[in-house]
């Protein structure tokens, strides 16, 4: 079983990283095209779609320095967790204002926590990263990002989870390899499980290309905004099981007082991601 020095990894808590970027009209145009979002042509000063910040200020490590999974080598800003699989397990975003075309964005990131846990398939390591997206010194959104590192599956098989219940609102999404490739390109995400089928199958043991967690979150948030007619002020999401490119992905939502509860699932499959959207 893989072991690691959790105290050493926890020494990363408090580390900060600052990155800058510009919200360009070209990025907005490509983001909308990738997600089939309607809207007027992007113009200077106009508000941009929510969660487009996932595309901003991404690390641009040289190709030669990437690890075998396509991620940057570990041990820089993020702690060097010695487990082969890294996934975005969930997060929370609170919006205080709108990003706009032409904004110069400053992202301040901080390692909030590092902890280990024994899971069904072995040791897990959770890393929490807190982000503040700032424009002209004002924080327009705050985000908590939860990463999980784990080994290759090898634990005892567990019973298949129950199929997801249908929501009051539903929409089908084609999680095609083209969509996954374009979203990887938008977010400058080199993780090979999203576009390299041979790697996903033979190295990480997945039956297909994996649908990005942030992509599912983005689809759910915009589904919520369409249902309520305005984007939420807060959005929380958590990944429970993977979706793949040969799945017919269904977005679900149900009314929950002043909130919407949302989830993704393949047809007749379990909940893949659950989310809560709030407007208060």
mmCIF file of C-alpha atoms in Angstrom:
data_model
loop_
_atom_site.group_PDB
_atom_site.id
_atom_site.type_symbol
_atom_site.label_atom_id
_atom_site.label_comp_id
_atom_site.label_asym_id
_atom_site.label_seq_id
_atom_site.Cartn_x
_atom_site.Cartn_y
_atom_site.Cartn_z
ATOM 1 C CA UNK A 1 0.000 0.000 0.000
ATOM 2 C CA UNK A 2 1.237 3.485 -0.806
ATOM 3 C CA UNK A 3 2.159 5.561 2.235
ATOM 4 C CA UNK A 4 3.316 9.157 2.511
ATOM 5 C CA UNK A 5 4.410 11.733 5.027
ATOM 6 C CA UNK A 6 1.209 13.667 5.701
ATOM 7 C CA UNK A 7 3.028 16.121 7.981
ATOM 8 C CA UNK A 8 5.346 17.030 5.109
ATOM 9 C CA UNK A 9 2.398 17.513 2.765
ATOM 10 C CA UNK A 10 0.584 19.629 5.354
ATOM 11 C CA UNK A 11 3.549 21.998 5.376
ATOM 12 C CA UNK A 12 2.076 23.290 2.080
ATOM 13 C CA UNK A 13 -0.927 24.729 3.970
ATOM 14 C CA UNK A 14 -0.860 28.508 3.662
ATOM 15 C CA UNK A 15 1.201 28.615 0.472
ATOM 16 C CA UNK A 16 -0.057 31.219 -1.966
ATOM 17 C CA UNK A 17 0.126 31.712 -5.699
ATOM 18 C CA UNK A 18 -0.904 34.792 -7.686
ATOM 19 C CA UNK A 19 -1.748 34.656 -11.397
ATOM 20 C CA UNK A 20 -3.160 37.223 -13.810
ATOM 21 C CA UNK A 21 -5.159 37.095 -17.016
ATOM 22 C CA UNK A 22 -7.500 39.160 -19.192
ATOM 23 C CA UNK A 23 -11.122 38.312 -19.981
ATOM 24 C CA UNK A 24 -11.070 38.599 -23.754
ATOM 25 C CA UNK A 25 -13.978 38.691 -26.173
ATOM 26 C CA UNK A 26 -12.362 35.754 -27.981
ATOM 27 C CA UNK A 27 -12.449 33.595 -24.839
ATOM 28 C CA UNK A 28 -16.116 34.454 -24.278
ATOM 29 C CA UNK A 29 -16.947 33.600 -27.879
ATOM 30 C CA UNK A 30 -15.213 30.199 -27.648
ATOM 31 C CA UNK A 31 -16.714 29.424 -24.220
ATOM 32 C CA UNK A 32 -20.227 30.054 -25.492
ATOM 33 C CA UNK A 33 -19.591 28.053 -28.644
ATOM 34 C CA UNK A 34 -18.260 25.073 -26.694
ATOM 35 C CA UNK A 35 -21.282 24.977 -24.362
ATOM 36 C CA UNK A 36 -23.863 26.049 -26.969
ATOM 37 C CA UNK A 37 -24.774 29.116 -24.902
ATOM 38 C CA UNK A 38 -26.792 31.793 -26.617
ATOM 39 C CA UNK A 39 -25.918 35.452 -26.265
ATOM 40 C CA UNK A 40 -25.100 38.661 -28.048
ATOM 41 C CA UNK A 41 -21.590 39.040 -29.502
ATOM 42 C CA UNK A 42 -19.218 39.803 -26.606
ATOM 43 C CA UNK A 43 -18.487 43.492 -26.258
ATOM 44 C CA UNK A 44 -16.141 45.449 -23.999
ATOM 45 C CA UNK A 45 -17.628 45.941 -20.548
ATOM 46 C CA UNK A 46 -20.404 43.363 -20.908
ATOM 47 C CA UNK A 47 -20.885 40.679 -18.243
ATOM 48 C CA UNK A 48 -19.541 37.233 -19.176
ATOM 49 C CA UNK A 49 -20.964 33.755 -18.440
ATOM 50 C CA UNK A 50 -20.541 32.404 -14.920
ATOM 51 C CA UNK A 51 -17.731 29.887 -14.261
ATOM 52 C CA UNK A 52 -15.741 31.156 -17.235
ATOM 53 C CA UNK A 53 -13.090 31.880 -14.602
ATOM 54 C CA UNK A 54 -12.192 28.150 -14.745
ATOM 55 C CA UNK A 55 -10.568 29.088 -18.074
ATOM 56 C CA UNK A 56 -8.512 31.984 -16.694
ATOM 57 C CA UNK A 57 -4.922 32.114 -15.414
ATOM 58 C CA UNK A 58 -4.312 28.408 -15.840
ATOM 59 C CA UNK A 59 -0.738 27.100 -15.309
ATOM 60 C CA UNK A 60 1.238 27.027 -18.555
ATOM 61 C CA UNK A 61 3.926 24.473 -17.754
ATOM 62 C CA UNK A 62 6.244 23.497 -20.639
ATOM 63 C CA UNK A 63 5.147 20.278 -22.327
ATOM 64 C CA UNK A 64 8.459 18.613 -21.471
ATOM 65 C CA UNK A 65 7.805 19.178 -17.767
ATOM 66 C CA UNK A 66 4.375 17.518 -17.659
ATOM 67 C CA UNK A 67 3.886 14.259 -15.803
ATOM 68 C CA UNK A 68 2.728 11.019 -17.461
ATOM 69 C CA UNK A 69 -0.920 11.883 -16.712
ATOM 70 C CA UNK A 70 -0.642 15.265 -18.458
ATOM 71 C CA UNK A 71 -0.649 17.312 -15.240
ATOM 72 C CA UNK A 72 2.267 19.585 -14.309
ATOM 73 C CA UNK A 73 4.878 17.821 -12.188
ATOM 74 C CA UNK A 74 3.978 17.896 -8.516
ATOM 75 C CA UNK A 75 5.670 19.808 -5.747
ATOM 76 C CA UNK A 76 5.236 23.407 -6.876
ATOM 77 C CA UNK A 77 2.183 25.239 -5.595
ATOM 78 C CA UNK A 78 0.296 21.983 -4.979
ATOM 79 C CA UNK A 79 1.839 19.471 -2.545
ATOM 80 C CA UNK A 80 3.662 16.471 -4.086
ATOM 81 C CA UNK A 81 1.092 13.813 -3.195
ATOM 82 C CA UNK A 82 2.556 10.445 -4.345
ATOM 83 C CA UNK A 83 -0.728 8.934 -5.544
ATOM 84 C CA UNK A 84 -1.345 8.377 -9.279
ATOM 85 C CA UNK A 85 -4.914 9.636 -9.712
ATOM 86 C CA UNK A 86 -5.908 13.246 -9.154
ATOM 87 C CA UNK A 87 -9.512 14.390 -9.543
ATOM 88 C CA UNK A 88 -11.492 17.540 -8.879
ATOM 89 C CA UNK A 89 -13.866 16.241 -6.176
ATOM 90 C CA UNK A 90 -16.039 19.330 -5.811
ATOM 91 C CA UNK A 91 -16.124 22.906 -4.692
ATOM 92 C CA UNK A 92 -18.086 26.009 -3.837
ATOM 93 C CA UNK A 93 -18.325 29.380 -5.581
ATOM 94 C CA UNK A 94 -19.787 32.603 -4.164
ATOM 95 C CA UNK A 95 -20.339 35.473 -6.599
ATOM 96 C CA UNK A 96 -19.999 39.088 -5.416
ATOM 97 C CA UNK A 97 -20.106 40.738 -8.840
ATOM 98 C CA UNK A 98 -19.754 40.156 -12.564
ATOM 99 C CA UNK A 99 -16.636 39.544 -14.585
ATOM 100 C CA UNK A 100 -16.755 41.609 -17.761
ATOM 101 C CA UNK A 101 -15.136 41.562 -21.177
ATOM 102 C CA UNK A 102 -11.845 43.424 -20.945
ATOM 103 C CA UNK A 103 -11.324 42.914 -17.198
ATOM 104 C CA UNK A 104 -7.765 42.370 -15.980
ATOM 105 C CA UNK A 105 -8.155 39.530 -13.499
ATOM 106 C CA UNK A 106 -5.922 38.693 -10.550
ATOM 107 C CA UNK A 107 -6.378 35.252 -8.993
ATOM 108 C CA UNK A 108 -5.008 34.747 -5.492
ATOM 109 C CA UNK A 109 -4.838 31.052 -4.564
ATOM 110 C CA UNK A 110 -4.024 29.559 -1.166
ATOM 111 C CA UNK A 111 -3.663 25.976 0.080
ATOM 112 C CA UNK A 112 -6.369 25.761 2.745
ATOM 113 C CA UNK A 113 -6.003 22.185 3.987
ATOM 114 C CA UNK A 114 -4.325 18.836 3.312
ATOM 115 C CA UNK A 115 -5.623 15.649 4.943
ATOM 116 C CA UNK A 116 -5.400 11.890 4.504
ATOM 117 C CA UNK A 117 -8.198 9.345 4.770
ATOM 118 C CA UNK A 118 -8.534 5.599 4.273
ATOM 119 C CA UNK A 119 -10.993 4.806 1.486
ATOM 120 C CA UNK A 120 -12.454 1.672 -0.081
ATOM 121 C CA UNK A 121 -9.593 1.429 -2.558
ATOM 122 C CA UNK A 122 -6.859 2.525 -0.187
ATOM 123 C CA UNK A 123 -5.310 5.737 1.013
ATOM 124 C CA UNK A 124 -6.780 9.060 -0.153
ATOM 125 C CA UNK A 125 -5.388 12.556 0.160
ATOM 126 C CA UNK A 126 -7.628 15.623 0.022
ATOM 127 C CA UNK A 127 -6.252 19.059 -0.825
ATOM 128 C CA UNK A 128 -8.382 22.196 -0.425
ATOM 129 C CA UNK A 129 -7.466 25.273 -2.462
ATOM 130 C CA UNK A 130 -9.123 28.658 -1.859
ATOM 131 C CA UNK A 131 -9.246 31.159 -4.719
ATOM 132 C CA UNK A 132 -10.188 34.826 -4.864
ATOM 133 C CA UNK A 133 -10.816 36.323 -8.296
ATOM 134 C CA UNK A 134 -10.122 40.061 -8.146
ATOM 135 C CA UNK A 135 -10.596 42.980 -10.508
ATOM 136 C CA UNK A 136 -9.230 46.420 -9.546
ATOM 137 C CA UNK A 137 -8.620 45.181 -6.001
ATOM 138 C CA UNK A 138 -12.192 43.932 -5.487
ATOM 139 C CA UNK A 139 -12.975 40.231 -5.053
ATOM 140 C CA UNK A 140 -15.738 39.400 -7.528
ATOM 141 C CA UNK A 141 -15.912 35.745 -6.604
ATOM 142 C CA UNK A 142 -14.525 33.385 -4.017
ATOM 143 C CA UNK A 143 -14.037 29.705 -4.700
ATOM 144 C CA UNK A 144 -13.162 26.611 -2.710
ATOM 145 C CA UNK A 145 -11.691 23.799 -4.799
ATOM 146 C CA UNK A 146 -11.508 20.257 -3.398
ATOM 147 C CA UNK A 147 -8.961 17.927 -4.998
ATOM 148 C CA UNK A 148 -8.649 14.224 -4.196
ATOM 149 C CA UNK A 149 -5.639 12.020 -4.900
ATOM 150 C CA UNK A 150 -5.987 8.259 -4.856
ATOM 151 C CA UNK A 151 -4.369 5.058 -6.054
ATOM 152 C CA UNK A 152 -5.509 2.804 -8.860
ATOM 153 C CA UNK A 153 -8.631 0.829 -8.011
ATOM 154 C CA UNK A 154 -7.858 -2.374 -6.204
ATOM 155 C CA UNK A 155 -10.283 -2.613 -3.324
ATOM 156 C CA UNK A 156 -13.181 -4.964 -2.858
ATOM 157 C CA UNK A 157 -16.053 -4.502 -5.271
ATOM 158 C CA UNK A 158 -19.052 -2.704 -3.869
ATOM 159 C CA UNK A 159 -22.703 -2.992 -4.744
ATOM 160 C CA UNK A 160 -23.848 -0.956 -7.713
ATOM 161 C CA UNK A 161 -25.430 2.337 -6.575
ATOM 162 C CA UNK A 162 -29.113 2.906 -7.195
ATOM 163 C CA UNK A 163 -30.144 4.770 -10.360
ATOM 164 C CA UNK A 164 -30.652 8.502 -9.953
ATOM 165 C CA UNK A 165 -34.186 9.727 -9.441
ATOM 166 C CA UNK A 166 -35.592 11.930 -12.221
ATOM 167 C CA UNK A 167 -35.725 15.651 -11.535
ATOM 168 C CA UNK A 168 -38.591 18.057 -12.084
ATOM 169 C CA UNK A 169 -36.476 19.623 -14.827
ATOM 170 C CA UNK A 170 -34.335 17.510 -17.162
ATOM 171 C CA UNK A 171 -32.065 18.050 -20.133
ATOM 172 C CA UNK A 172 -29.927 15.667 -22.190
ATOM 173 C CA UNK A 173 -26.341 16.567 -23.063
ATOM 174 C CA UNK A 174 -24.124 14.802 -25.585
ATOM 175 C CA UNK A 175 -20.811 14.324 -23.738
ATOM 176 C CA UNK A 176 -18.959 13.727 -26.974
ATOM 177 C CA UNK A 177 -15.170 13.480 -27.344
ATOM 178 C CA UNK A 178 -15.383 16.778 -29.232
ATOM 179 C CA UNK A 179 -17.001 18.548 -26.276
ATOM 180 C CA UNK A 180 -14.412 17.113 -23.870
ATOM 181 C CA UNK A 181 -11.526 18.090 -26.154
ATOM 182 C CA UNK A 182 -12.785 21.653 -26.611
ATOM 183 C CA UNK A 183 -13.335 22.107 -22.872
ATOM 184 C CA UNK A 184 -9.833 20.760 -22.148
ATOM 185 C CA UNK A 185 -8.470 23.268 -24.649
ATOM 186 C CA UNK A 186 -10.452 26.155 -23.124
ATOM 187 C CA UNK A 187 -9.152 25.375 -19.632
ATOM 188 C CA UNK A 188 -5.634 24.434 -20.818
ATOM 189 C CA UNK A 189 -6.149 21.101 -19.056
ATOM 190 C CA UNK A 190 -3.648 18.465 -20.158
ATOM 191 C CA UNK A 191 -5.100 15.632 -18.047
ATOM 192 C CA UNK A 192 -5.088 12.741 -20.508
ATOM 193 C CA UNK A 193 -8.195 10.983 -19.135
ATOM 194 C CA UNK A 194 -10.307 13.603 -20.939
ATOM 195 C CA UNK A 195 -8.958 13.180 -24.505
ATOM 196 C CA UNK A 196 -6.546 10.192 -24.709
ATOM 197 C CA UNK A 197 -8.741 7.090 -24.833
ATOM 198 C CA UNK A 198 -5.862 4.618 -24.847
ATOM 199 C CA UNK A 199 -4.362 6.209 -21.735
ATOM 200 C CA UNK A 200 -7.756 6.364 -19.985
ATOM 201 C CA UNK A 201 -8.436 2.686 -20.769
ATOM 202 C CA UNK A 202 -5.049 1.053 -20.370
ATOM 203 C CA UNK A 203 -3.352 3.141 -17.680
ATOM 204 C CA UNK A 204 -6.138 4.437 -15.431
ATOM 205 C CA UNK A 205 -8.629 1.662 -16.177
ATOM 206 C CA UNK A 206 -11.602 3.782 -17.217
ATOM 207 C CA UNK A 207 -14.078 2.436 -19.797
ATOM 208 C CA UNK A 208 -14.054 5.716 -21.730
ATOM 209 C CA UNK A 209 -12.993 9.347 -21.697
ATOM 210 C CA UNK A 210 -13.904 10.998 -18.396
ATOM 211 C CA UNK A 211 -16.259 13.998 -18.386
ATOM 212 C CA UNK A 212 -14.603 16.879 -16.493
ATOM 213 C CA UNK A 213 -16.007 17.764 -13.086
ATOM 214 C CA UNK A 214 -15.808 21.525 -13.813
ATOM 215 C CA UNK A 215 -17.609 20.956 -17.121
ATOM 216 C CA UNK A 216 -20.463 19.168 -15.343
ATOM 217 C CA UNK A 217 -20.592 21.973 -12.758
ATOM 218 C CA UNK A 218 -20.730 24.597 -15.509
ATOM 219 C CA UNK A 219 -23.536 22.796 -17.333
ATOM 220 C CA UNK A 220 -25.523 22.503 -14.092
ATOM 221 C CA UNK A 221 -25.044 26.165 -13.130
ATOM 222 C CA UNK A 222 -26.250 27.404 -16.511
ATOM 223 C CA UNK A 223 -29.159 24.947 -16.355
ATOM 224 C CA UNK A 224 -30.096 26.463 -12.979
ATOM 225 C CA UNK A 225 -29.815 29.990 -14.389
ATOM 226 C CA UNK A 226 -32.099 29.084 -17.282
ATOM 227 C CA UNK A 227 -34.707 27.552 -14.955
ATOM 228 C CA UNK A 228 -34.791 30.548 -12.599
ATOM 229 C CA UNK A 229 -34.097 33.224 -15.211
ATOM 230 C CA UNK A 230 -31.010 34.576 -13.427
ATOM 231 C CA UNK A 231 -27.679 33.058 -12.377
ATOM 232 C CA UNK A 232 -27.292 31.968 -8.740
ATOM 233 C CA UNK A 233 -25.282 33.920 -6.169
ATOM 234 C CA UNK A 234 -23.804 30.732 -4.703
ATOM 235 C CA UNK A 235 -23.106 27.340 -6.226
ATOM 236 C CA UNK A 236 -21.838 24.208 -4.440
ATOM 237 C CA UNK A 237 -21.038 20.928 -6.161
ATOM 238 C CA UNK A 238 -19.630 17.500 -5.362
ATOM 239 C CA UNK A 239 -18.543 14.627 -7.605
ATOM 240 C CA UNK A 240 -19.793 11.175 -6.608
ATOM 241 C CA UNK A 241 -19.078 8.938 -9.616
ATOM 242 C CA UNK A 242 -17.599 9.377 -13.100
ATOM 243 C CA UNK A 243 -19.347 9.965 -16.407
ATOM 244 C CA UNK A 244 -17.871 8.921 -19.730
ATOM 245 C CA UNK A 245 -18.000 10.104 -23.311
ATOM 246 C CA UNK A 246 -20.255 7.276 -24.474
ATOM 247 C CA UNK A 247 -22.859 8.143 -21.819
ATOM 248 C CA UNK A 248 -25.987 10.126 -22.535
ATOM 249 C CA UNK A 249 -25.632 12.685 -19.757
ATOM 250 C CA UNK A 250 -28.832 14.020 -18.213
ATOM 251 C CA UNK A 251 -28.984 17.235 -16.193
ATOM 252 C CA UNK A 252 -31.606 17.082 -13.422
ATOM 253 C CA UNK A 253 -33.020 19.772 -11.127
ATOM 254 C CA UNK A 254 -35.717 20.028 -8.497
ATOM 255 C CA UNK A 255 -37.089 22.966 -6.552
ATOM 256 C CA UNK A 256 -35.863 23.205 -2.962
ATOM 257 C CA UNK A 257 -37.392 26.356 -1.448
ATOM 258 C CA UNK A 258 -35.262 29.325 -2.461
ATOM 259 C CA UNK A 259 -32.666 26.934 -3.889
ATOM 260 C CA UNK A 260 -32.372 24.401 -6.661
ATOM 261 C CA UNK A 261 -30.935 20.955 -6.076
ATOM 262 C CA UNK A 262 -29.262 19.661 -9.221
ATOM 263 C CA UNK A 263 -27.462 16.518 -10.328
ATOM 264 C CA UNK A 264 -25.984 14.783 -13.352
ATOM 265 C CA UNK A 265 -26.407 11.120 -14.243
ATOM 266 C CA UNK A 266 -26.150 8.862 -17.226
ATOM 267 C CA UNK A 267 -29.385 7.288 -18.422
ATOM 268 C CA UNK A 268 -30.465 4.708 -15.795
ATOM 269 C CA UNK A 269 -27.222 5.378 -13.930
ATOM 270 C CA UNK A 270 -26.335 6.713 -10.479
ATOM 271 C CA UNK A 271 -25.846 10.333 -9.520
ATOM 272 C CA UNK A 272 -22.506 11.510 -10.902
ATOM 273 C CA UNK A 273 -22.418 15.061 -9.524
ATOM 274 C CA UNK A 274 -24.760 16.774 -7.090
ATOM 275 C CA UNK A 275 -25.067 20.550 -6.716
ATOM 276 C CA UNK A 276 -26.976 23.260 -4.865
ATOM 277 C CA UNK A 277 -27.708 26.666 -6.410
ATOM 278 C CA UNK A 278 -28.839 29.526 -4.190
ATOM 279 C CA UNK A 279 -30.015 33.048 -4.942
ATOM 280 C CA UNK A 280 -30.244 34.499 -1.408
#
